[in-house]
mmCIF file of C-alpha atoms in Angstrom:
data_model
loop_
_atom_site.group_PDB
_atom_site.id
_atom_site.type_symbol
_atom_site.label_atom_id
_atom_site.label_comp_id
_atom_site.label_asym_id
_atom_site.label_seq_id
_atom_site.Cartn_x
_atom_site.Cartn_y
_atom_site.Cartn_z
ATOM 1 C CA UNK A 22 -33.702 -36.818 17.088
ATOM 2 C CA UNK A 23 -32.672 -39.327 19.862
ATOM 3 C CA UNK A 24 -35.303 -40.957 21.982
ATOM 4 C CA UNK A 25 -32.687 -42.120 24.507
ATOM 5 C CA UNK A 26 -31.874 -38.622 25.506
ATOM 6 C CA UNK A 27 -35.149 -38.239 27.287
ATOM 7 C CA UNK A 28 -35.916 -34.997 25.563
ATOM 8 C CA UNK A 29 -39.314 -34.521 24.096
ATOM 9 C CA UNK A 30 -39.122 -34.364 20.303
ATOM 10 C CA UNK A 31 -41.664 -32.431 18.233
ATOM 11 C CA UNK A 32 -42.509 -33.789 14.867
ATOM 12 C CA UNK A 33 -43.200 -31.294 12.152
ATOM 13 C CA UNK A 34 -46.604 -31.036 10.600
ATOM 14 C CA UNK A 35 -46.869 -32.771 7.330
ATOM 15 C CA UNK A 36 -47.378 -30.273 4.532
ATOM 16 C CA UNK A 37 -48.239 -30.760 0.914
ATOM 17 C CA UNK A 38 -47.206 -28.345 -1.799
ATOM 18 C CA UNK A 39 -50.025 -26.724 -3.764
ATOM 19 C CA UNK A 40 -49.601 -24.527 -6.782
ATOM 20 C CA UNK A 41 -52.136 -21.621 -7.082
ATOM 21 C CA UNK A 42 -52.521 -18.737 -9.407
ATOM 22 C CA UNK A 43 -52.550 -15.209 -8.099
ATOM 23 C CA UNK A 44 -55.441 -13.727 -10.035
ATOM 24 C CA UNK A 45 -54.135 -10.142 -9.764
ATOM 25 C CA UNK A 46 -50.752 -10.765 -11.303
ATOM 26 C CA UNK A 47 -51.369 -14.123 -13.049
ATOM 27 C CA UNK A 48 -48.353 -15.630 -11.271
ATOM 28 C CA UNK A 49 -48.061 -19.147 -10.053
ATOM 29 C CA UNK A 50 -47.199 -19.479 -6.422
ATOM 30 C CA UNK A 51 -46.453 -22.598 -4.409
ATOM 31 C CA UNK A 52 -47.907 -22.741 -0.927
ATOM 32 C CA UNK A 53 -47.903 -25.617 1.627
ATOM 33 C CA UNK A 54 -51.041 -26.817 3.352
ATOM 34 C CA UNK A 55 -51.119 -29.097 6.294
ATOM 35 C CA UNK A 56 -52.608 -32.573 5.709
ATOM 36 C CA UNK A 57 -54.906 -33.410 8.510
ATOM 37 C CA UNK A 58 -57.414 -36.376 8.723
ATOM 38 C CA UNK A 59 -60.254 -34.075 9.788
ATOM 39 C CA UNK A 60 -60.452 -32.777 6.175
ATOM 40 C CA UNK A 61 -61.078 -36.298 4.861
ATOM 41 C CA UNK A 62 -64.036 -37.446 6.887
ATOM 42 C CA UNK A 63 -65.769 -39.679 7.519
ATOM 43 C CA UNK A 64 -62.800 -41.730 8.383
ATOM 44 C CA UNK A 65 -64.914 -44.881 8.709
ATOM 45 C CA UNK A 66 -64.849 -44.958 4.936
ATOM 46 C CA UNK A 67 -61.650 -46.584 3.608
ATOM 47 C CA UNK A 68 -61.778 -44.464 0.439
ATOM 48 C CA UNK A 69 -61.443 -41.315 2.499
ATOM 49 C CA UNK A 70 -58.594 -42.840 4.487
ATOM 50 C CA UNK A 71 -56.917 -43.794 1.224
ATOM 51 C CA UNK A 72 -57.102 -40.178 -0.032
ATOM 52 C CA UNK A 73 -55.718 -38.980 3.296
ATOM 53 C CA UNK A 74 -52.810 -41.398 3.227
ATOM 54 C CA UNK A 75 -51.899 -40.526 -0.481
ATOM 55 C CA UNK A 76 -51.784 -36.863 0.399
ATOM 56 C CA UNK A 77 -50.069 -37.333 3.751
ATOM 57 C CA UNK A 78 -47.373 -39.627 2.372
ATOM 58 C CA UNK A 79 -47.030 -37.843 -1.035
ATOM 59 C CA UNK A 80 -43.211 -37.774 -0.640
ATOM 60 C CA UNK A 81 -42.995 -41.369 0.478
ATOM 61 C CA UNK A 82 -45.843 -43.193 -1.412
ATOM 62 C CA UNK A 83 -44.692 -46.588 -0.274
ATOM 63 C CA UNK A 84 -46.127 -45.701 3.176
ATOM 64 C CA UNK A 85 -49.571 -45.222 1.632
ATOM 65 C CA UNK A 86 -49.148 -48.562 -0.069
ATOM 66 C CA UNK A 87 -48.098 -50.111 3.314
ATOM 67 C CA UNK A 88 -51.196 -48.637 4.984
ATOM 68 C CA UNK A 89 -53.388 -50.199 2.252
ATOM 69 C CA UNK A 90 -51.749 -53.559 2.727
ATOM 70 C CA UNK A 91 -51.654 -53.512 6.562
ATOM 71 C CA UNK A 92 -55.169 -52.292 7.165
ATOM 72 C CA UNK A 93 -56.949 -52.151 3.784
ATOM 73 C CA UNK A 94 -57.081 -48.374 4.416
ATOM 74 C CA UNK A 95 -59.020 -48.707 7.608
ATOM 75 C CA UNK A 96 -58.316 -47.023 11.011
ATOM 76 C CA UNK A 97 -61.573 -48.187 12.608
ATOM 77 C CA UNK A 98 -63.215 -51.513 12.672
ATOM 78 C CA UNK A 99 -66.954 -52.162 11.997
ATOM 79 C CA UNK A 100 -67.750 -51.196 15.586
ATOM 80 C CA UNK A 101 -66.053 -47.868 15.279
ATOM 81 C CA UNK A 102 -63.056 -48.950 17.504
ATOM 82 C CA UNK A 103 -59.460 -48.329 16.515
ATOM 83 C CA UNK A 104 -58.470 -51.304 14.304
ATOM 84 C CA UNK A 105 -56.433 -54.115 15.940
ATOM 85 C CA UNK A 106 -54.271 -56.465 14.036
ATOM 86 C CA UNK A 107 -55.696 -59.713 12.824
ATOM 87 C CA UNK A 108 -52.456 -61.728 13.499
ATOM 88 C CA UNK A 109 -51.083 -59.503 16.307
ATOM 89 C CA UNK A 110 -53.651 -57.728 18.409
ATOM 90 C CA UNK A 111 -50.966 -55.258 19.614
ATOM 91 C CA UNK A 112 -50.873 -53.704 16.110
ATOM 92 C CA UNK A 113 -53.069 -50.570 15.998
ATOM 93 C CA UNK A 114 -54.639 -48.303 13.469
ATOM 94 C CA UNK A 115 -54.253 -47.676 9.753
ATOM 95 C CA UNK A 116 -50.503 -48.304 9.834
ATOM 96 C CA UNK A 117 -50.668 -51.187 12.274
ATOM 97 C CA UNK A 118 -48.097 -49.815 14.648
ATOM 98 C CA UNK A 119 -47.239 -52.429 17.361
ATOM 99 C CA UNK A 120 -47.890 -51.090 20.791
ATOM 100 C CA UNK A 121 -45.436 -53.375 22.566
ATOM 101 C CA UNK A 122 -42.489 -52.115 20.526
ATOM 102 C CA UNK A 123 -43.508 -48.495 19.815
ATOM 103 C CA UNK A 124 -46.034 -47.074 22.187
ATOM 104 C CA UNK A 125 -43.502 -45.671 24.790
ATOM 105 C CA UNK A 126 -41.508 -44.085 22.048
ATOM 106 C CA UNK A 127 -44.544 -42.651 20.448
ATOM 107 C CA UNK A 128 -45.614 -41.261 23.844
ATOM 108 C CA UNK A 129 -42.235 -39.627 24.237
ATOM 109 C CA UNK A 130 -42.853 -37.818 20.969
ATOM 110 C CA UNK A 131 -46.291 -36.724 22.238
ATOM 111 C CA UNK A 132 -48.144 -39.144 19.953
ATOM 112 C CA UNK A 133 -51.194 -41.302 20.648
ATOM 113 C CA UNK A 134 -51.093 -44.347 18.254
ATOM 114 C CA UNK A 135 -54.822 -44.672 18.491
ATOM 115 C CA UNK A 136 -55.212 -41.271 16.848
ATOM 116 C CA UNK A 137 -55.015 -41.469 13.059
ATOM 117 C CA UNK A 138 -53.036 -38.279 12.602
ATOM 118 C CA UNK A 139 -50.507 -39.538 15.274
ATOM 119 C CA UNK A 140 -50.520 -43.018 13.842
ATOM 120 C CA UNK A 141 -49.407 -41.856 10.402
ATOM 121 C CA UNK A 142 -46.935 -39.328 11.939
ATOM 122 C CA UNK A 143 -45.262 -42.117 13.919
ATOM 123 C CA UNK A 144 -45.194 -44.336 10.805
ATOM 124 C CA UNK A 145 -43.405 -41.497 8.977
ATOM 125 C CA UNK A 146 -40.914 -41.136 11.818
ATOM 126 C CA UNK A 147 -40.366 -44.897 12.063
ATOM 127 C CA UNK A 148 -39.845 -45.152 8.200
ATOM 128 C CA UNK A 149 -37.207 -42.440 8.400
ATOM 129 C CA UNK A 150 -35.453 -44.267 11.136
ATOM 130 C CA UNK A 151 -35.789 -47.886 9.963
ATOM 131 C CA UNK A 152 -37.137 -47.879 6.448
ATOM 132 C CA UNK A 153 -39.844 -50.368 5.710
ATOM 133 C CA UNK A 154 -38.436 -52.987 8.158
ATOM 134 C CA UNK A 155 -41.227 -52.729 10.676
ATOM 135 C CA UNK A 156 -43.761 -53.719 7.995
ATOM 136 C CA UNK A 157 -41.863 -56.596 6.429
ATOM 137 C CA UNK A 158 -44.591 -59.109 7.291
ATOM 138 C CA UNK A 159 -46.810 -57.450 4.612
ATOM 139 C CA UNK A 160 -44.002 -56.893 2.089
ATOM 140 C CA UNK A 161 -45.479 -59.459 -0.432
ATOM 141 C CA UNK A 162 -48.345 -56.964 -0.828
ATOM 142 C CA UNK A 163 -46.356 -53.587 -1.017
ATOM 143 C CA UNK A 164 -42.918 -54.644 -2.324
ATOM 144 C CA UNK A 165 -44.050 -54.532 -5.861
ATOM 145 C CA UNK A 166 -43.195 -50.806 -5.965
ATOM 146 C CA UNK A 167 -40.861 -49.531 -8.630
ATOM 147 C CA UNK A 168 -37.519 -48.273 -6.988
ATOM 148 C CA UNK A 169 -38.293 -44.631 -8.010
ATOM 149 C CA UNK A 170 -41.623 -44.791 -6.088
ATOM 150 C CA UNK A 171 -40.179 -45.770 -2.723
ATOM 151 C CA UNK A 172 -39.158 -42.252 -1.702
ATOM 152 C CA UNK A 173 -39.923 -39.074 -3.467
ATOM 153 C CA UNK A 174 -37.982 -36.167 -1.760
#
């Protein structure tokens, strides 16, 4: 997907596989469910945000760790406003996406970086394009990951 083309790109919904048992036949079936923040409320509680991030980034757990390191699993500050960076006030939300560098591209994708679902969707997109490079300033916290935990696909 190229942002320079001017075309609007649509990011797929993040789904998480779940195995269920069909009671009639006793068969195991795998279905996918969409991971949405509204199912993890209230999002003012970092424990709920942490659960959301772990489920949302189940295939790339390093991103959940980055979210924990960048924002301490918070999307909102104590006043209920979207979290701003402590060192760089242009960083926003749970994944601390920098508005100066990424807001225009996020908007082209139809994403609002102040919305937690869009914030994590853009983080996933950014990670697929650039790896963990945008979050290197917090790497002392999250880089302790074992190589097999960086991406599970």
